[in-house]
Coordinates of C-alpha atoms and ligand atoms in Angstrom, one line a residue:
X263 CA 19.8 21.3 -2.2
X264 CA 16.0 20.6 -2.1
X265 CA 14.4 17.4 -1.1
X266 CA 12.7 15.3 -3.4
X267 CA 9.1 16.1 -3.8
X268 CA 8.1 12.6 -2.3
X269 CA 10.4 12.9 1.1
X270 CA 7.5 15.7 2.4
X271 CA 4.6 14.0 0.4
X272 CA 1.5 12.5 1.9
X273 CA 0.4 9.7 0.1
X274 CA -3.2 8.8 -0.4
X275 CA -4.4 5.4 -1.8
X276 CA -7.6 5.0 -3.8
X277 CA -9.0 1.7 -4.4
X278 CA -10.6 2.8 -7.9
X279 CA -13.4 0.6 -7.7
X280 CA -14.7 1.9 -4.3
X281 CA -13.5 5.8 -4.4
X282 CA -16.6 7.3 -6.0
X283 CA -18.7 6.0 -9.3
X284 CA -19.4 8.5 -11.9
X285 CA -21.8 6.7 -14.3
X286 CA -24.2 4.6 -12.0
X287 CA -22.6 1.1 -12.5
X288 CA -22.0 0.5 -8.5
X289 CA -18.0 0.7 -9.1
X290 CA -15.6 3.1 -8.8
X291 CA -14.1 5.1 -12.0
X292 CA -11.7 7.5 -13.0
X293 CA -14.3 10.3 -13.5
X294 CA -15.5 9.7 -10.4
X295 CA -12.0 10.3 -8.9
X296 CA -11.6 13.4 -10.9
X297 CA -14.6 14.7 -9.0
X298 CA -13.3 14.1 -5.7
X299 CA -10.1 15.9 -6.5
X300 CA -11.2 19.1 -4.5
X301 CA -12.0 17.0 -1.2
X302 CA -8.3 15.8 -1.3
X303 CA -6.7 18.9 -1.9
X304 CA -9.0 20.2 1.1
X305 CA -8.2 17.1 3.0
X306 CA -4.5 18.2 2.8
X307 CA -2.4 15.2 0.9
X308 CA 0.0 15.7 -1.6
X309 CA -0.3 12.5 -4.0
X310 CA -2.6 10.2 -5.0
X311 CA -1.8 6.1 -5.7
X312 CA -4.5 4.8 -7.3
X313 CA -4.7 0.7 -7.6
X314 CA -4.6 -0.6 -10.9
X315 CA -6.9 0.6 -13.8
X316 CA -5.6 -1.3 -16.9
X317 CA -7.9 -3.8 -18.9
X318 CA -8.4 -6.8 -16.9
X319 CA -11.0 -9.4 -16.5
X320 CA -10.9 -8.7 -12.8
X321 CA -10.2 -12.0 -11.6
X322 CA -8.0 -10.3 -9.1
X323 CA -9.5 -6.7 -9.4
X324 CA -7.1 -5.1 -11.5
X325 CA -4.0 -7.5 -10.5
X326 CA -4.5 -9.5 -13.6
X327 CA -4.0 -7.3 -16.4
X328 CA -4.4 -7.9 -20.1
X329 CA -3.5 -4.6 -21.3
X330 CA -0.6 -2.5 -20.0
X331 CA -0.9 0.2 -21.9
X332 CA -4.9 0.9 -21.8
X333 CA -7.5 1.9 -19.3
X334 CA -10.6 -0.9 -18.2
X335 CA -13.7 0.5 -19.9
X336 CA -15.3 -0.2 -16.3
X337 CA -12.9 2.7 -15.2
X338 CA -13.0 4.6 -18.1
X339 CA -10.6 5.9 -20.9
X340 CA -7.5 6.9 -22.1
X341 CA -8.6 10.4 -22.6
X342 CA -9.9 10.2 -19.0
X343 CA -7.1 9.4 -17.4
X344 CA -5.1 12.4 -19.4
X345 CA -7.4 14.7 -18.2
X346 CA -7.4 13.3 -14.5
X347 CA -3.5 13.6 -14.5
X348 CA -3.7 17.1 -16.0
X349 CA -6.5 17.9 -13.4
X350 CA -4.4 16.5 -10.4
X351 CA -1.5 18.3 -11.5
X352 CA -3.4 21.4 -11.8
X353 CA -4.3 21.2 -8.0
X354 CA -0.5 20.9 -7.1
X355 CA -1.2 16.9 -6.4
X356 CA 1.1 14.0 -8.1
X357 CA -0.3 10.8 -9.3
X358 CA 1.2 7.5 -8.9
X359 CA -0.3 4.3 -10.7
X360 CA 0.1 0.6 -9.7
X361 CA 2.6 -1.1 -11.6
X362 CA 2.1 -5.3 -11.7
X363 CA 4.9 -6.5 -13.3
X364 CA 5.3 -9.6 -11.8
X365 CA 2.5 -11.0 -13.5
X366 CA -0.1 -11.1 -16.1
X367 CA -3.5 -12.2 -16.6
X368 CA -3.8 -15.4 -18.4
X369 CA -5.9 -13.6 -21.2
X370 CA -3.1 -11.2 -21.9
X371 CA -1.9 -12.0 -25.4
X372 CA 1.4 -12.7 -24.0
X373 CA 0.3 -15.5 -22.5
X374 CA -2.0 -16.8 -25.1
X375 CA 0.7 -17.1 -27.3
X376 CA 3.0 -18.6 -24.9
X377 CA 0.6 -21.2 -23.9
X378 CA -0.4 -21.9 -27.7
X379 CA 2.9 -24.1 -28.3
X380 CA 6.1 -24.7 -26.6
X381 CA 8.3 -23.4 -29.4
X382 CA 6.3 -20.2 -29.5
X383 CA 8.3 -17.0 -29.2
X384 CA 6.9 -16.2 -26.3
X385 CA 7.0 -19.4 -24.5
X386 CA 10.2 -18.4 -22.6
X387 CA 8.3 -15.1 -21.2
X388 CA 6.5 -16.9 -18.7
X389 CA 8.2 -19.7 -16.4
X390 CA 7.1 -23.6 -17.8
X391 CA 8.2 -26.5 -16.4
X392 CA 8.1 -29.9 -16.9
X393 CA 6.2 -32.3 -14.3
X394 CA 8.1 -33.6 -11.7
X395 CA 10.0 -37.1 -12.3
X396 CA 7.1 -39.1 -11.0
X397 CA 4.6 -36.6 -12.0
X398 CA 2.9 -33.6 -10.6
X399 CA 4.3 -30.4 -10.2
X400 CA 7.7 -29.3 -10.6
X401 CA 8.2 -28.4 -7.2
X402 CA 6.5 -27.7 -4.0
X403 CA 5.6 -24.1 -4.1
X404 CA 2.1 -22.6 -3.0
X405 CA 0.1 -20.1 -4.5
X406 CA -0.8 -17.1 -1.8
X407 CA -4.5 -18.0 -2.5
X408 CA -4.0 -21.3 -1.4
X409 CA -3.3 -24.6 -3.9
X410 CA -0.3 -25.2 -5.7
X411 CA 1.2 -22.3 -7.3
X412 CA 1.9 -24.4 -10.7
X413 CA -0.8 -25.2 -13.2
X414 CA -0.9 -28.1 -15.6
X415 CA -1.2 -27.1 -19.5
X416 CA -2.7 -30.2 -21.2
X417 CA -2.3 -29.1 -24.5
X418 CA 1.5 -28.7 -23.8
X419 CA 2.3 -31.1 -21.5
X420 CA 4.0 -28.4 -18.9
X421 CA 3.2 -26.5 -15.8
X422 CA 3.1 -22.9 -15.5
X423 CA 4.0 -21.0 -12.3
X424 CA 1.4 -18.5 -10.5
X425 CA 2.4 -16.9 -7.3
X426 CA -1.1 -15.7 -6.7
X427 CA -4.1 -16.9 -9.0
X428 CA -3.8 -19.6 -12.1
X429 CA -5.4 -16.6 -14.0
X430 CA -2.4 -14.7 -12.9
X431 CA 0.8 -16.8 -14.7
X432 CA 4.0 -14.9 -13.2
X433 CA 6.3 -13.5 -16.2
X434 CA 10.4 -14.5 -16.0
X435 CA 12.2 -11.7 -15.5
X436 CA 15.5 -13.6 -16.2
X437 CA 14.4 -12.8 -19.8
X438 CA 15.5 -9.9 -20.9
X439 CA 12.6 -9.4 -23.5
X440 CA 10.4 -9.1 -20.3
X441 CA 12.3 -6.8 -18.7
X442 CA 12.4 -4.5 -22.1
X443 CA 8.4 -5.0 -22.8
X444 CA 7.6 -3.7 -19.2
X445 CA 10.4 -1.1 -19.2
X446 CA 8.2 0.3 -22.5
X447 CA 5.1 0.3 -20.1
X448 CA 6.6 2.4 -17.9
X449 CA 7.8 5.0 -20.5
X450 CA 4.4 5.3 -21.8
X451 CA 2.8 6.3 -18.6
X452 CA 5.9 8.2 -17.3
X453 CA 5.4 10.1 -20.7
X454 CA 1.8 10.5 -20.1
X455 CA 2.9 12.5 -16.9
X456 CA 2.5 9.9 -14.2
X457 CA 4.9 10.8 -11.1
X458 CA 5.8 7.3 -10.4
X459 CA 4.5 3.9 -9.4
X460 CA 4.0 1.7 -6.7
X461 CA 5.4 -1.5 -8.1
X462 CA 3.3 -4.7 -7.2
X463 CA 5.0 -7.7 -5.5
X464 CA 8.5 -6.4 -6.3
X465 CA 10.3 -9.1 -4.2
X466 CA 8.7 -11.9 -5.9
X467 CA 10.0 -10.8 -9.3
X468 CA 13.1 -13.3 -9.2
X469 CA 12.8 -16.9 -8.4
X470 CA 15.6 -19.5 -7.7
X471 CA 17.3 -20.5 -10.6
X472 CA 16.9 -24.2 -9.8
X473 CA 13.4 -23.9 -8.3
X474 CA 14.2 -25.5 -5.0
X475 CA 11.6 -27.0 -2.8
X476 CA 10.6 -24.4 0.0
X477 CA 11.2 -25.6 3.7
X478 CA 8.4 -26.4 5.8
X479 CA 7.3 -23.5 8.4
X480 CA 7.8 -25.1 11.5
X481 CA 5.1 -22.7 13.3
X482 CA 2.2 -23.2 10.6
X483 CA -0.8 -23.8 12.4
X484 CA -3.4 -25.2 10.1
X485 CA -5.8 -22.5 10.5
X486 CA -3.4 -19.8 9.1
X487 CA -3.8 -19.6 5.0
X488 CA -1.7 -22.4 3.0
X489 CA 0.9 -20.1 2.2
X490 CA 2.4 -19.9 5.4
X491 CA 3.0 -23.6 5.6
X492 CA 6.3 -22.8 3.6
X493 CA 9.1 -20.3 4.2
X494 CA 9.5 -19.0 1.0
X495 CA 13.4 -19.1 0.9
X496 CA 13.7 -19.8 -2.9
X497 CA 10.2 -18.5 -4.8
X498 CA 11.0 -14.6 -3.8
X499 CA 13.5 -12.3 -2.4
X500 CA 16.6 -13.5 -4.5
X501 CA 19.8 -11.8 -4.8
X502 CA 19.4 -11.3 -8.4
X503 CA 16.5 -9.4 -8.1
X504 CA 18.4 -6.2 -7.1
X505 CA 19.6 -5.5 -10.4
X506 CA 16.6 -5.8 -11.9
X507 CA 15.1 -3.0 -9.8
X508 CA 18.2 -1.0 -10.6
X509 CA 17.3 -1.2 -14.2
X510 CA 13.4 0.2 -13.1
X511 CA 15.1 2.8 -11.6
X512 CA 17.1 3.8 -14.4
X513 CA 14.2 4.0 -16.8
X514 CA 12.0 6.2 -14.1
X515 CA 15.2 8.7 -13.9
X516 CA 14.8 9.0 -17.4
X517 CA 11.9 11.1 -16.6
X518 CA 13.7 13.2 -13.7
X519 CA 12.0 13.4 -10.3
X520 CA 9.6 10.4 -10.1
X521 CA 8.9 8.1 -7.6
X522 CA 9.3 4.3 -7.2
X523 CA 7.5 2.4 -4.4
X524 CA 8.2 -1.2 -4.2
X525 CA 5.4 -3.4 -2.2
X526 CA 7.5 -5.9 -0.1
X527 CA 5.8 -7.8 2.7
X528 CA 9.5 -9.3 4.5
X529 CA 11.2 -8.5 7.7
X530 CA 12.7 -5.0 8.2
X531 CA 16.3 -6.1 7.8
X532 CA 15.5 -7.4 4.7
X533 CA 13.0 -4.9 3.4
X534 CA 15.7 -2.3 3.9
X535 CA 17.8 -4.2 1.0
X536 CA 15.2 -2.9 -1.6
X537 CA 16.7 0.6 -1.1
X538 CA 19.5 -0.6 -3.1
X539 CA 23.4 -1.2 -2.6
X540 CA 24.0 2.3 -3.6
X541 CA 20.3 3.5 -3.3
X542 CA 19.7 2.7 -7.0
X543 CA 16.5 0.6 -5.6
X544 CA 13.2 1.8 -5.2
X545 CA 13.0 5.2 -3.4
X546 CA 10.3 3.8 -1.1
X547 CA 10.2 0.1 0.2
X548 CA 7.1 0.3 1.8
X549 CA 6.9 -0.5 5.7
X550 CA 4.3 -2.3 6.6
X551 CA 5.8 -3.1 9.7
X552 CA 2.8 -0.9 11.6
X553 CA 0.3 -3.4 10.1
X554 CA 1.1 -6.5 12.1
X555 CA 2.9 -4.9 15.4
X556 CA 0.7 -5.0 18.1
X557 CA -0.8 -1.6 19.7
X558 CA 1.3 -1.2 22.8
X559 CA 3.9 1.6 23.4
X560 CA 6.5 -0.6 23.7
X561 CA 6.1 -2.9 20.5
X562 CA 5.4 0.5 18.3
X563 CA 8.7 2.1 19.8
X564 CA 10.6 -1.0 19.0
X565 CA 9.6 -1.1 15.7
X566 CA 10.5 2.8 15.1
X567 CA 14.1 1.7 16.7
X568 CA 14.8 -1.0 14.7
X569 CA 13.6 0.3 11.7
X570 CA 15.3 4.0 11.9
X571 CA 18.5 1.7 13.1
X572 CA 18.0 -0.7 9.7
X573 CA 17.7 2.2 7.2
X574 CA 20.8 2.4 5.0
X575 CA 22.4 5.9 5.3
X576 CA 20.6 8.3 2.9
X577 CA 17.6 6.4 2.5
X578 CA 14.3 7.8 3.3
X579 CA 12.0 6.0 5.8
X580 CA 8.0 5.7 4.9
X581 CA 5.3 4.4 7.2
X582 CA 1.9 2.7 6.4
X583 CA -1.3 2.1 8.6
X584 CA -3.5 0.7 6.1
X585 CA -4.1 -0.7 2.4
X586 CA -6.3 -2.8 0.2
X587 CA -4.9 -6.1 1.0
X588 CA -4.8 -5.7 5.3
X589 CA -7.4 -5.5 7.8
X590 CA -8.8 -1.4 8.0
X591 CA -6.6 -0.2 11.4
X592 CA -9.8 1.0 12.8
X593 CA -10.9 -2.6 13.0
X594 CA -7.6 -4.0 14.2
X595 CA -7.1 -1.4 17.1
X596 CA -10.5 -0.2 17.6
X597 CA -12.3 3.4 16.7
X598 CA -10.1 5.3 19.5
X599 CA -6.8 3.6 19.2
X600 CA -7.2 4.7 15.4
X601 CA -7.2 8.5 16.2
X602 CA -3.8 8.2 18.1
X603 CA -2.6 5.5 15.4
X604 CA -3.5 8.4 12.7
X605 CA -1.1 10.6 14.5
X606 CA 1.5 8.5 14.5
X607 CA 1.2 7.9 11.0
X608 CA 1.1 11.5 10.6
X609 CA 4.2 12.7 12.6
X610 CA 7.0 9.5 12.2
X611 CA 9.8 10.6 10.3
X612 CA 9.1 9.6 7.1
X613 CA 6.6 9.6 3.9
X614 CA 3.2 8.2 5.0
X615 CA 0.6 6.5 3.2
X616 CA -3.0 7.3 4.0
X617 CA -5.6 4.3 2.7
X618 CA -8.6 6.1 1.4
X619 CA -11.5 5.8 4.0
X620 CA -9.3 5.6 6.7
X621 CA -9.6 9.5 7.7
X622 CA -13.4 8.5 8.3
X623 CA -12.0 5.5 10.7
X624 CA -14.2 2.9 8.7
X625 CA -13.7 -0.2 10.7
X626 CA -15.1 -3.9 10.0
X627 CA -17.8 -4.0 7.4
X628 CA -18.9 -7.3 7.7
X629 CA -19.2 -9.0 4.5
X630 CA -22.3 -11.8 3.9
X631 CA -21.2 -14.5 2.4
X632 CA -23.5 -14.4 -0.9
X633 CA -21.3 -11.1 -1.3
X634 CA -17.8 -12.4 -0.8
X635 CA -15.9 -11.1 -3.9
X636 CA -12.3 -11.2 -2.9
X637 CA -11.1 -14.5 -4.9
X638 CA -8.6 -15.2 -1.5
X639 CA -11.6 -14.9 1.0
X640 CA -13.5 -17.7 -1.5
X641 CA -10.7 -19.7 -1.8
X642 CA -9.8 -19.7 1.8
X643 CA -13.3 -19.5 3.5
X644 CA -13.0 -18.8 7.2
X645 CA -9.5 -18.0 7.7
X646 CA -10.4 -13.9 8.0
X647 CA -7.7 -13.7 5.0
X648 CA -10.6 -12.2 2.7
X649 CA -9.9 -8.8 1.9
X650 CA -13.6 -7.3 0.9
X651 CA -14.1 -5.7 4.4
X652 CA -11.4 -3.2 3.6
X653 CA -12.4 -2.3 0.3
X654 CA -16.3 -1.2 0.8
X655 CA -17.1 2.2 -0.6
X656 CA -15.9 5.5 0.5
X657 CA -18.7 7.7 2.3
X658 CA -19.2 10.8 1.1
X659 CA -23.1 12.0 2.4
X660 CA -26.1 11.0 4.2
X661 CA -27.7 9.8 1.3
X662 CA -28.8 6.2 0.1
X663 CA -25.6 5.1 -1.5
X664 CA -23.5 7.2 0.8
X665 CA -23.0 9.6 -2.4
X666 CA -20.8 6.9 -3.7
X667 CA -23.0 5.3 -6.0
X668 CA -26.7 6.0 -7.2
X669 CA -27.4 2.3 -7.1
X670 CA -26.3 -0.3 -5.1
X671 CA -22.4 -0.6 -4.5
X672 CA -20.3 -3.5 -5.6
X673 CA -19.6 -4.1 -1.8
X674 CA -21.8 -2.7 1.4
X675 CA -21.5 0.3 2.9
X676 CA -21.1 0.5 6.9
X677 CA -23.7 0.0 9.0
X678 CA -23.3 3.6 10.1
X679 CA -22.5 5.7 6.9
X680 CA -25.4 8.0 7.4
X681 CA -23.2 9.6 10.2
X682 CA -19.8 8.2 9.1
X683 CA -19.5 10.2 6.0
X684 CA -17.2 13.3 4.7
X685 CA -20.2 15.6 4.4
X686 CA -21.2 14.8 8.2
X687 CA -17.9 14.4 9.5
X688 CA -16.4 17.8 8.5
X689 CA -19.0 19.3 10.3
X690 CA -17.3 18.0 13.5
X691 CA -14.3 19.6 14.6
X692 CA -13.5 16.3 16.9
X693 CA -14.7 13.8 14.3
X694 CA -11.7 11.3 12.6
X695 CA -11.9 13.3 9.7
X696 CA -11.3 16.6 11.4
X697 CA -8.2 15.1 13.1
X698 CA -6.9 13.5 10.2
X699 CA -7.3 17.0 8.3
X700 CA -5.5 19.1 11.2
X701 CA -2.9 16.4 11.7
X702 CA -1.8 17.1 7.9
X703 CA -2.5 20.6 8.2
X704 CA 0.2 20.7 11.1
X705 CA 2.6 18.2 9.1
X706 CA 2.3 21.0 6.4
X707 CA 3.2 23.8 8.5
X708 CA 5.8 22.3 10.7
X709 CA 8.9 21.4 8.8
X710 CA 9.9 19.3 11.9
X711 CA 7.5 16.9 11.4
X712 CA 7.7 16.7 7.7
X713 CA 11.5 16.3 7.4
X714 CA 13.1 16.8 10.9
X715 CA 15.3 14.5 12.8
X716 CA 13.7 11.4 14.8
X717 CA 14.4 11.1 19.1
X718 CA 12.7 8.8 21.3
X719 CA 11.8 10.6 24.6
X720 CA 10.6 7.9 26.5
X721 CA 8.6 4.5 26.5
X722 CA 6.9 4.2 29.7
X723 CA 4.2 1.8 30.4
X724 CA 1.3 2.7 27.9
X725 CA 3.2 6.1 27.3
X726 CA 5.2 7.0 24.2
X727 CA 7.0 10.4 23.4
X728 CA 9.0 11.5 20.6
X729 CA 10.9 14.4 19.1
X730 CA 10.8 15.8 15.8
X731 CA 13.5 18.6 15.3
X732 CA 14.8 20.7 12.1
X733 CA 16.6 23.9 12.3
X734 CA 15.8 25.0 15.8
X735 CA 12.0 23.5 15.8
X736 CA 11.2 21.0 17.9
X737 CA 7.9 19.3 18.0
X738 CA 7.3 16.6 20.4
X739 CA 4.5 14.2 20.4
X740 CA 3.1 12.3 22.9
X741 CA 0.9 9.2 22.9
X742 CA -1.3 7.3 25.2
X743 CA -1.8 3.2 24.2
X744 CA -3.8 2.8 27.2
X745 CA -7.3 3.3 28.9
X746 CA -6.5 5.0 31.9
X747 CA -4.7 8.5 32.3
X748 CA -1.2 9.1 32.1
X749 CA 1.1 12.0 33.1
X750 CA 4.3 13.2 30.9
X751 CA 6.7 15.6 31.9
X752 CA 9.2 17.4 29.6
X753 CA 12.7 16.4 31.0
X754 CA 14.4 19.0 32.0
X755 CA 11.5 20.8 33.4
X756 CA 10.5 23.3 33.7
X757 CA 10.4 23.8 30.2
X758 CA 7.2 25.7 27.6
X759 CA 5.1 24.0 25.7
X760 CA 2.2 24.9 23.3
X761 CA -0.5 22.0 22.8
X762 CA -1.0 22.0 19.0
X763 CA -3.5 19.4 18.7
X764 CA -4.8 16.7 20.9
X765 CA -6.7 13.5 19.6
X766 CA -9.4 14.5 22.4
X767 CA -9.9 17.9 22.4
X768 CA -9.0 18.9 18.8
X769 CA -6.9 22.2 18.0
X770 CA -5.5 23.9 20.8
X771 CA -2.9 26.2 20.9
X772 CA -2.7 26.9 24.3
X773 CA 0.1 27.0 26.6
X774 CA 0.8 23.9 28.8
X775 CA 3.5 23.7 31.3
X776 CA 6.0 21.0 31.4
X777 CA 3.7 18.6 32.8
X778 CA 0.6 17.0 30.1
X779 CA -2.0 14.8 31.2
X780 CA -3.6 12.3 28.7
X781 CA -6.9 10.6 29.0
X782 CA -7.4 7.2 27.5
X783 CA -6.1 6.7 24.0
X784 CA -5.3 10.6 23.9
X785 CA -2.5 11.7 21.9
X786 CA -0.9 15.4 21.8
X787 CA 1.2 17.5 19.6
X788 CA 3.3 20.0 21.6
X789 CA 5.6 22.5 20.1
X790 CA 8.4 23.2 22.8
X791 CA 9.6 26.4 23.0
Ligands
NOJ951 C1 -0.5 -7.2 -4.0 C2 -1.7 -6.7 -4.3 O1 -1.7 -5.6 -3.2 C3 -2.6 -7.5 -3.8 O2 -4.0 -7.2 -3.9 C4 -2.9 -8.6 -5.3 O3 -3.7 -9.8 -4.8 C5 -1.6 -9.6 -5.1 N1 -0.4 -8.5 -5.2 C6 -1.0 -10.0 -6.9 O4 -1.1 -8.8 -7.5
MG952 MG1 -18.6 3.4 -12.7

């Protein structure tokens, strides 16, 4: 039996506002993405996931949708979308869309109807509750972006629930009409040839039937975002969510080999429940562990082992190093470590998701207060939660606006954009871009990396070594997390190895003895003979 395409694929996340502008409005769009498909083929990824492109007031930059079956004018048209699908497929790439089923925009016609009166047929599509007995919100649940998660509608005298902005009311997934409507949304896009969905906040879909208060988080220091003040025991991750997800899976399967990825921020032992009891959940519950693991050999090894141990039989792993909600990896661990991190991401067992711009090593970008766009950053300033620094435009060349646009982009470029760009970096065989491309090429060429078994070889001080094997092919990855050189010896030695790639020296293909010396922050991929 052949493996499903997504097991050996590398997914590349595109934040559409920031990839390529084609019409000179300073905001990326679908025609822009289409014009860069050849770059993605050159880079060597297999699938693109595009963050939301549907009509939206853009209060949360597309995660607030007014029409699930359209394309926002800012991004293009349905015809343009169809052209993108066709051209993506013509290049042998897959295209995954973002599905945002937990909430709509407050301007969505469903919500407009729902709030119009208590007796409107759409009233029960959302979560309306009477004020608490003494007045005020029905319970203590907080919004992810700060403040109460309940907003009062004076005209009808009830509160509605929103896990995010007041402009993002939550749908009631216990309502079968809501579920059926969203299934039709999936069919609309799958029928147009989309290869799957990344499903937004999937662990939020079902809430406690009794809307009990969440308990206080005893570990909450006030310098942290307000959402961490309570433990989300009742507002998310309810057991009933898994039946709802199994239904989504059945819809996807009506169309054959389509992929469902679930966005889940939970501890790993809970994340793996989203594979479903009999693997009838999402194919890939996002594993975000690396986004917050301290960058040490021991901590990373522990995460790998814990994840491998927690995976259900037949559950295919996946790894993520960056996305549009979290600080860029190079900002968090530094430029040198970001190179070994890329080697880690692209050699672990499982489907990796690569965030656009991370192949250029884009680090922290300072966003002046006056330019802050992200609603979370605006509502809780000073806590470092603003997501704009991770959403700055892709940098293509050394021209004034980095080839992204012909005018000032919606968010600033990096200060070093005249050198940190695709055109310059592809000429340099030691650049981060060349490294990522080499990693993708080696992954493609070596079955053991794309699909082989994982075995931890050694964790010692700053050193982490592991082996990937399949059908007699063995690939060894050795990473130095530290600032001093370290030596690793193939055990049992003496064996023969060939260095295929080093993060410091590029592609080598040279014979090595059983002993490998790694410089600071150096990683190497070895073929074991
Ligand atoms: C998760 C998305 O990734 C994030 O960008 C968004 O703000 C929330 N979900 C709400 O949709
Ligand atoms: Mg544009």
